[in-house]
Coordinates of C-alpha atoms and ligand atoms in Angstrom, one line a residue:
M1 CA -22.5 4.4 7.4
T2 CA -20.3 7.8 6.7
D3 CA -21.6 11.4 7.4
L4 CA -18.3 12.9 6.3
L5 CA -14.6 12.3 4.8
L6 CA -11.9 14.0 6.4
A7 CA -8.6 14.1 4.8
F8 CA -5.3 16.0 4.5
D9 CA -4.6 18.2 1.3
D10 CA -1.7 16.0 0.2
E11 CA -4.0 13.2 -0.6
R12 CA -6.2 15.1 -2.6
H13 CA -6.3 12.6 -5.6
L14 CA -8.4 9.8 -3.4
A15 CA -10.3 12.1 -1.2
E16 CA -12.1 14.3 -3.9
P17 CA -13.3 11.3 -6.0
L18 CA -14.3 9.3 -2.7
A19 CA -16.0 11.5 -1.2
A20 CA -17.8 12.1 -4.3
A21 CA -18.4 8.5 -4.9
L22 CA -19.6 8.1 -1.2
G23 CA -21.8 11.2 -1.8
V24 CA -20.8 12.8 1.4
P25 CA -19.3 15.9 2.3
L26 CA -15.1 16.2 2.3
R27 CA -13.3 18.2 5.4
W28 CA -9.6 19.1 5.3
V29 CA -7.8 18.7 8.3
E30 CA -5.2 21.8 8.2
R31 CA -1.6 21.4 9.0
H32 CA 0.9 23.8 10.3
A33 CA 4.4 22.5 10.7
F34 CA 6.4 24.3 13.5
P35 CA 9.9 24.8 13.0
D36 CA 11.1 22.6 15.8
G37 CA 8.9 19.7 13.8
E38 CA 5.9 19.9 15.8
S39 CA 2.4 19.7 14.1
R40 CA -0.4 21.7 14.8
L41 CA -3.8 20.4 13.4
R42 CA -6.9 22.1 13.2
L43 CA -10.1 20.0 12.3
P44 CA -13.9 21.0 11.2
A45 CA -15.1 22.5 14.8
E46 CA -18.2 20.2 14.8
L47 CA -17.9 16.9 13.6
P48 CA -20.8 13.9 12.6
R49 CA -21.2 10.8 14.2
N50 CA -19.4 8.9 11.9
V51 CA -16.5 10.0 10.4
A52 CA -14.0 8.5 7.7
L53 CA -10.5 9.7 7.9
L54 CA -8.6 9.2 4.7
R55 CA -4.6 8.8 5.7
G56 CA -2.7 6.7 4.0
L57 CA 0.8 5.8 6.1
Q58 CA 3.9 6.2 3.5
Q59 CA 6.6 8.2 5.4
P60 CA 4.8 7.4 8.3
N61 CA 6.8 8.3 11.6
E62 CA 4.9 12.1 11.4
K63 CA 1.9 10.9 10.6
L64 CA 1.2 8.3 13.0
A65 CA 2.2 11.2 15.8
E66 CA -0.6 12.9 13.9
L67 CA -3.0 10.7 14.4
M68 CA -2.3 10.5 18.1
I69 CA -3.4 13.9 18.2
L70 CA -5.8 13.8 15.5
V71 CA -8.4 11.0 16.9
P72 CA -9.0 12.3 20.3
A73 CA -9.4 15.9 18.7
A74 CA -12.4 14.5 16.7
R75 CA -13.9 12.5 19.7
E76 CA -13.9 15.7 21.4
L77 CA -15.4 17.4 18.4
G78 CA -18.5 15.2 18.3
A79 CA -17.2 12.1 16.4
C80 CA -18.5 9.0 17.8
R81 CA -17.5 5.9 15.3
L82 CA -13.9 6.7 13.7
T83 CA -13.1 4.5 10.5
L84 CA -9.5 5.1 9.3
V85 CA -9.2 4.9 5.4
C86 CA -5.5 3.8 5.0
P87 CA -4.8 2.7 1.6
Y88 CA -0.9 2.1 2.2
L89 CA -0.6 0.7 5.9
A90 CA 3.0 0.9 6.9
Y91 CA 5.0 -1.2 9.4
M92 CA 3.0 -4.7 8.4
R93 CA 6.5 -6.2 6.8
Q94 CA 8.3 -6.5 10.8
D95 CA 5.9 -9.2 11.6
M96 CA 8.2 -11.2 13.9
A97 CA 11.4 -10.7 15.6
F98 CA 14.0 -11.5 13.4
Q99 CA 16.9 -10.9 15.8
P100 CA 16.4 -11.2 19.4
G101 CA 15.0 -7.9 21.1
E102 CA 13.3 -6.5 17.8
A103 CA 10.0 -5.2 18.2
V104 CA 7.5 -6.6 15.9
S105 CA 6.1 -3.4 14.9
Q106 CA 3.0 -5.1 12.9
R107 CA 1.9 -6.0 16.5
H108 CA 2.2 -3.0 17.9
I109 CA 1.1 -0.5 15.6
G110 CA -2.1 -2.5 15.0
Q111 CA -2.5 -2.3 18.6
A112 CA -2.1 1.3 18.3
L113 CA -4.7 1.6 15.8
A114 CA -7.3 -0.5 17.1
G115 CA -6.9 1.7 20.3
W116 CA -8.1 5.0 17.8
F117 CA -10.2 3.4 15.3
D118 CA -13.3 1.8 15.2
N119 CA -12.9 0.3 12.0
V120 CA -9.8 0.3 9.9
I121 CA -10.1 0.1 5.8
T122 CA -6.9 -0.9 4.0
V123 CA -5.3 -2.3 0.5
D124 CA -3.0 -5.2 0.0
P125 CA -1.6 -4.9 3.7
H126 CA 1.8 -7.1 4.3
L127 CA 0.3 -10.0 5.7
H128 CA 2.8 -13.1 5.8
R129 CA 2.6 -14.4 9.2
V130 CA -0.8 -13.7 9.9
A131 CA -4.1 -14.1 8.0
T132 CA -6.4 -11.3 8.5
M133 CA -6.5 -7.5 9.6
D134 CA -8.8 -8.4 12.1
E135 CA -5.6 -10.3 14.0
V136 CA -3.7 -7.2 13.6
L137 CA -6.2 -4.9 15.0
P138 CA -7.4 -6.9 18.2
G139 CA -11.0 -5.7 18.9
R140 CA -12.0 -4.2 16.1
R141 CA -13.0 -4.4 12.4
G142 CA -10.3 -4.6 9.7
V143 CA -10.8 -4.8 6.2
A144 CA -8.2 -5.9 3.8
L145 CA -9.1 -4.9 -0.1
S146 CA -7.0 -6.0 -2.8
A147 CA -5.5 -4.4 -5.9
A148 CA -4.3 -7.3 -7.2
P149 CA -7.3 -8.0 -9.7
L150 CA -7.3 -4.7 -11.0
L151 CA -3.6 -5.0 -11.5
G152 CA -3.7 -8.1 -13.3
A153 CA -6.4 -6.5 -15.7
W154 CA -4.6 -4.0 -16.2
A155 CA -1.2 -6.1 -17.0
A156 CA -3.7 -8.2 -19.4
R157 CA -4.9 -5.3 -21.8
H158 CA -1.2 -3.8 -21.6
A159 CA 0.8 -6.8 -22.1
R160 CA 1.2 -9.4 -24.6
R161 CA 0.3 -12.8 -23.2
P162 CA 2.0 -11.9 -19.9
I163 CA 3.3 -14.2 -17.4
L164 CA 3.1 -12.5 -13.8
L165 CA 5.7 -13.3 -11.6
G166 CA 6.1 -12.5 -7.9
P167 CA 9.5 -11.9 -7.0
D168 CA 9.2 -14.0 -3.7
E169 CA 7.0 -16.3 -2.0
E170 CA 5.0 -14.0 -0.2
A171 CA 3.8 -12.5 -3.1
A172 CA 2.2 -15.7 -4.1
P173 CA -1.3 -14.7 -3.2
W174 CA -1.4 -11.5 -5.0
V175 CA 0.3 -12.8 -8.2
R176 CA -2.4 -15.8 -8.1
N177 CA -5.4 -13.1 -7.5
A178 CA -3.9 -11.1 -10.5
A179 CA -3.7 -13.8 -12.6
Q180 CA -6.6 -16.0 -12.0
A181 CA -9.4 -14.0 -13.3
Q182 CA -7.1 -13.0 -16.5
G183 CA -6.8 -17.0 -17.1
L184 CA -2.9 -15.9 -17.1
E185 CA 0.3 -17.8 -16.6
H186 CA 1.7 -16.8 -13.1
G187 CA 4.6 -17.9 -10.7
T188 CA 7.0 -16.9 -7.8
C189 CA 10.8 -16.5 -7.5
I190 CA 12.6 -17.3 -4.1
K191 CA 14.3 -14.0 -2.7
R192 CA 17.0 -13.8 -0.4
R193 CA 17.6 -10.0 1.3
S194 CA 20.9 -9.3 3.0
G195 CA 20.4 -5.6 3.4
D196 CA 17.9 -2.6 2.8
R197 CA 19.6 -2.7 -1.0
E198 CA 20.9 -6.0 -1.1
V199 CA 18.7 -8.2 -2.8
R200 CA 19.3 -11.8 -4.4
V201 CA 16.3 -13.0 -6.7
A202 CA 16.4 -16.9 -8.3
L203 CA 13.8 -17.1 -10.7
P204 CA 11.6 -20.2 -11.3
D205 CA 12.2 -22.9 -13.6
R206 CA 10.6 -22.0 -16.9
V207 CA 10.5 -20.5 -20.0
F208 CA 10.9 -17.2 -20.3
E209 CA 12.6 -16.5 -23.7
G210 CA 10.8 -14.5 -26.0
R211 CA 7.8 -13.7 -23.3
E212 CA 6.6 -10.6 -21.9
V213 CA 6.5 -10.9 -18.0
V214 CA 5.1 -8.5 -15.2
L215 CA 6.1 -8.3 -12.0
I216 CA 3.5 -8.1 -9.4
D217 CA 4.5 -6.9 -5.8
D218 CA 2.2 -5.3 -3.1
V219 CA 5.1 -2.4 -2.4
A220 CA 8.0 -1.1 -4.0
S221 CA 10.1 0.9 -1.6
T222 CA 13.9 0.8 -3.1
G223 CA 13.0 -0.9 -6.0
R224 CA 16.2 -3.4 -5.6
T225 CA 13.8 -6.6 -5.7
L226 CA 12.0 -5.5 -8.8
A227 CA 15.5 -4.3 -10.3
V228 CA 17.1 -7.4 -9.5
T229 CA 14.2 -9.5 -11.0
A230 CA 14.0 -7.6 -14.1
E231 CA 17.8 -8.2 -14.7
A232 CA 17.4 -11.8 -14.2
L233 CA 14.4 -12.2 -16.8
R234 CA 16.5 -9.9 -19.0
A235 CA 19.5 -12.3 -19.0
R236 CA 17.0 -15.2 -19.5
G237 CA 15.7 -13.7 -22.9
A238 CA 12.0 -12.3 -21.4
A239 CA 11.1 -9.9 -24.5
A240 CA 9.9 -7.1 -22.1
V241 CA 9.8 -6.9 -18.3
D242 CA 7.1 -4.7 -16.8
V243 CA 6.4 -3.9 -13.2
A244 CA 2.8 -3.6 -11.5
V245 CA 2.6 -2.9 -8.0
T246 CA -0.2 -1.7 -5.1
H247 CA 2.0 0.5 -3.0
A248 CA 4.2 3.1 -5.3
L249 CA 6.6 4.0 -2.6
F250 CA 9.7 4.3 -4.8
V251 CA 12.2 6.1 -2.5
G252 CA 15.0 7.7 -3.7
D253 CA 16.8 6.2 -7.2
A254 CA 13.9 3.4 -7.1
L255 CA 12.7 4.8 -10.6
A256 CA 16.2 4.9 -12.0
Q257 CA 17.2 1.2 -11.0
L258 CA 14.4 0.1 -12.6
Q259 CA 15.2 1.9 -15.9
R260 CA 18.8 0.4 -15.8
A261 CA 17.4 -3.2 -15.1
G262 CA 15.5 -2.6 -18.6
V263 CA 11.9 -2.3 -17.2
R264 CA 9.5 -1.1 -20.1
H265 CA 6.9 0.3 -17.9
V266 CA 6.1 0.9 -14.4
W267 CA 2.4 0.8 -13.0
S268 CA 0.9 1.2 -9.5
S269 CA -2.5 1.8 -7.9
D270 CA -3.4 5.5 -6.8
S271 CA -3.0 4.0 -3.1
V272 CA -0.1 6.4 -3.1
A273 CA 0.1 9.5 -5.5
H274 CA 3.0 8.8 -8.1
A275 CA 3.6 9.3 -12.3
S276 CA 2.9 5.6 -12.3
N277 CA -0.6 5.5 -11.1
A278 CA -2.4 3.6 -13.6
V279 CA -5.7 2.1 -11.4
S280 CA -7.7 3.9 -9.3
L281 CA -8.7 2.1 -5.6
V282 CA -11.6 4.5 -5.5
P283 CA -14.6 2.5 -6.3
M284 CA -13.2 -0.7 -3.8
L285 CA -12.8 2.0 -1.1
A286 CA -16.4 3.5 -1.5
A287 CA -17.8 0.2 -1.7
A288 CA -16.0 -1.0 1.7
L289 CA -17.1 2.2 3.4
R290 CA -20.7 1.6 2.3
G291 CA -20.4 -1.8 3.4
Ligands
R5P301 C1 8.6 -7.5 0.6 O1 8.7 -8.8 0.9 C2 7.8 -6.7 -0.2 O2 6.8 -7.3 -0.5 C3 8.6 -6.3 -1.0 O3 9.1 -6.9 -2.3 C4 9.6 -5.9 -0.4 O4 9.4 -4.5 0.2 C5 10.0 -4.5 -2.2 O5 11.1 -3.8 -1.3 P1 12.4 -2.9 -2.2 O6 11.5 -2.4 -3.3 O7 13.4 -2.1 -1.3 O8 12.9 -4.0 -2.6

């Protein structure tokens, strides 16, 4: 049950339709950035018992500091049950210490969120070595929705008999999920990353000549993963390569890289506002909040 949706105005594209779908009032958190980098937040002076906060964690560091301030303030102002609706949940990829001494940010950010919120609803979190959001949020309810079926349906409508391809083994569940309901062929590549922007991808051993391929992934950040995969597919004779991702981070020159690699269309869900947004998460977020 939700009495009120709180949001920041940089997520208006999701906040307004989500509040309308839920039939609840929408109130904004006002934010002032001080010249020295601190934030001042202003919430409604009185809050009802059940509050949902919409906050995606793209560009996460400043937003996490603001959540640290916002949550206790919301509880002081009357909120008893706080649900975080976090379409893009950052820090999920560092899920083990790959080098001795590395902080496992998935675990520590998960613990922080579990300390602040009663429930967390997110979409396609990068869970690879843990199975569920409940494991990420000890003692709390975590809900992981998936945009994969929406992206699969979109791909089936906009590409010709496409093969859906994940750039790495970790993408296998999303790709399967996207392909199955549409009866599409699907597969995954093998990826080796040696740096933030250094990625090598080996395509699966199948015929791509003359076929349209849609690359499906949870997140595009620098775009290198998708760009090198698209280049390899074009070299193997693919007729067209499109890209469909849940979270359109596309930092820096990511889109230019995709263009250079010969990608035809870039599609995404609206978890992060971006020119590529093609499918809306609002109905599934509203259903999860009602649920
Ligand atoms: C990692 O395993 C993810 O699923 C994405 O493939 C990855 O984060 C994409 O990063 P980038 O766009 O920087 O290659």
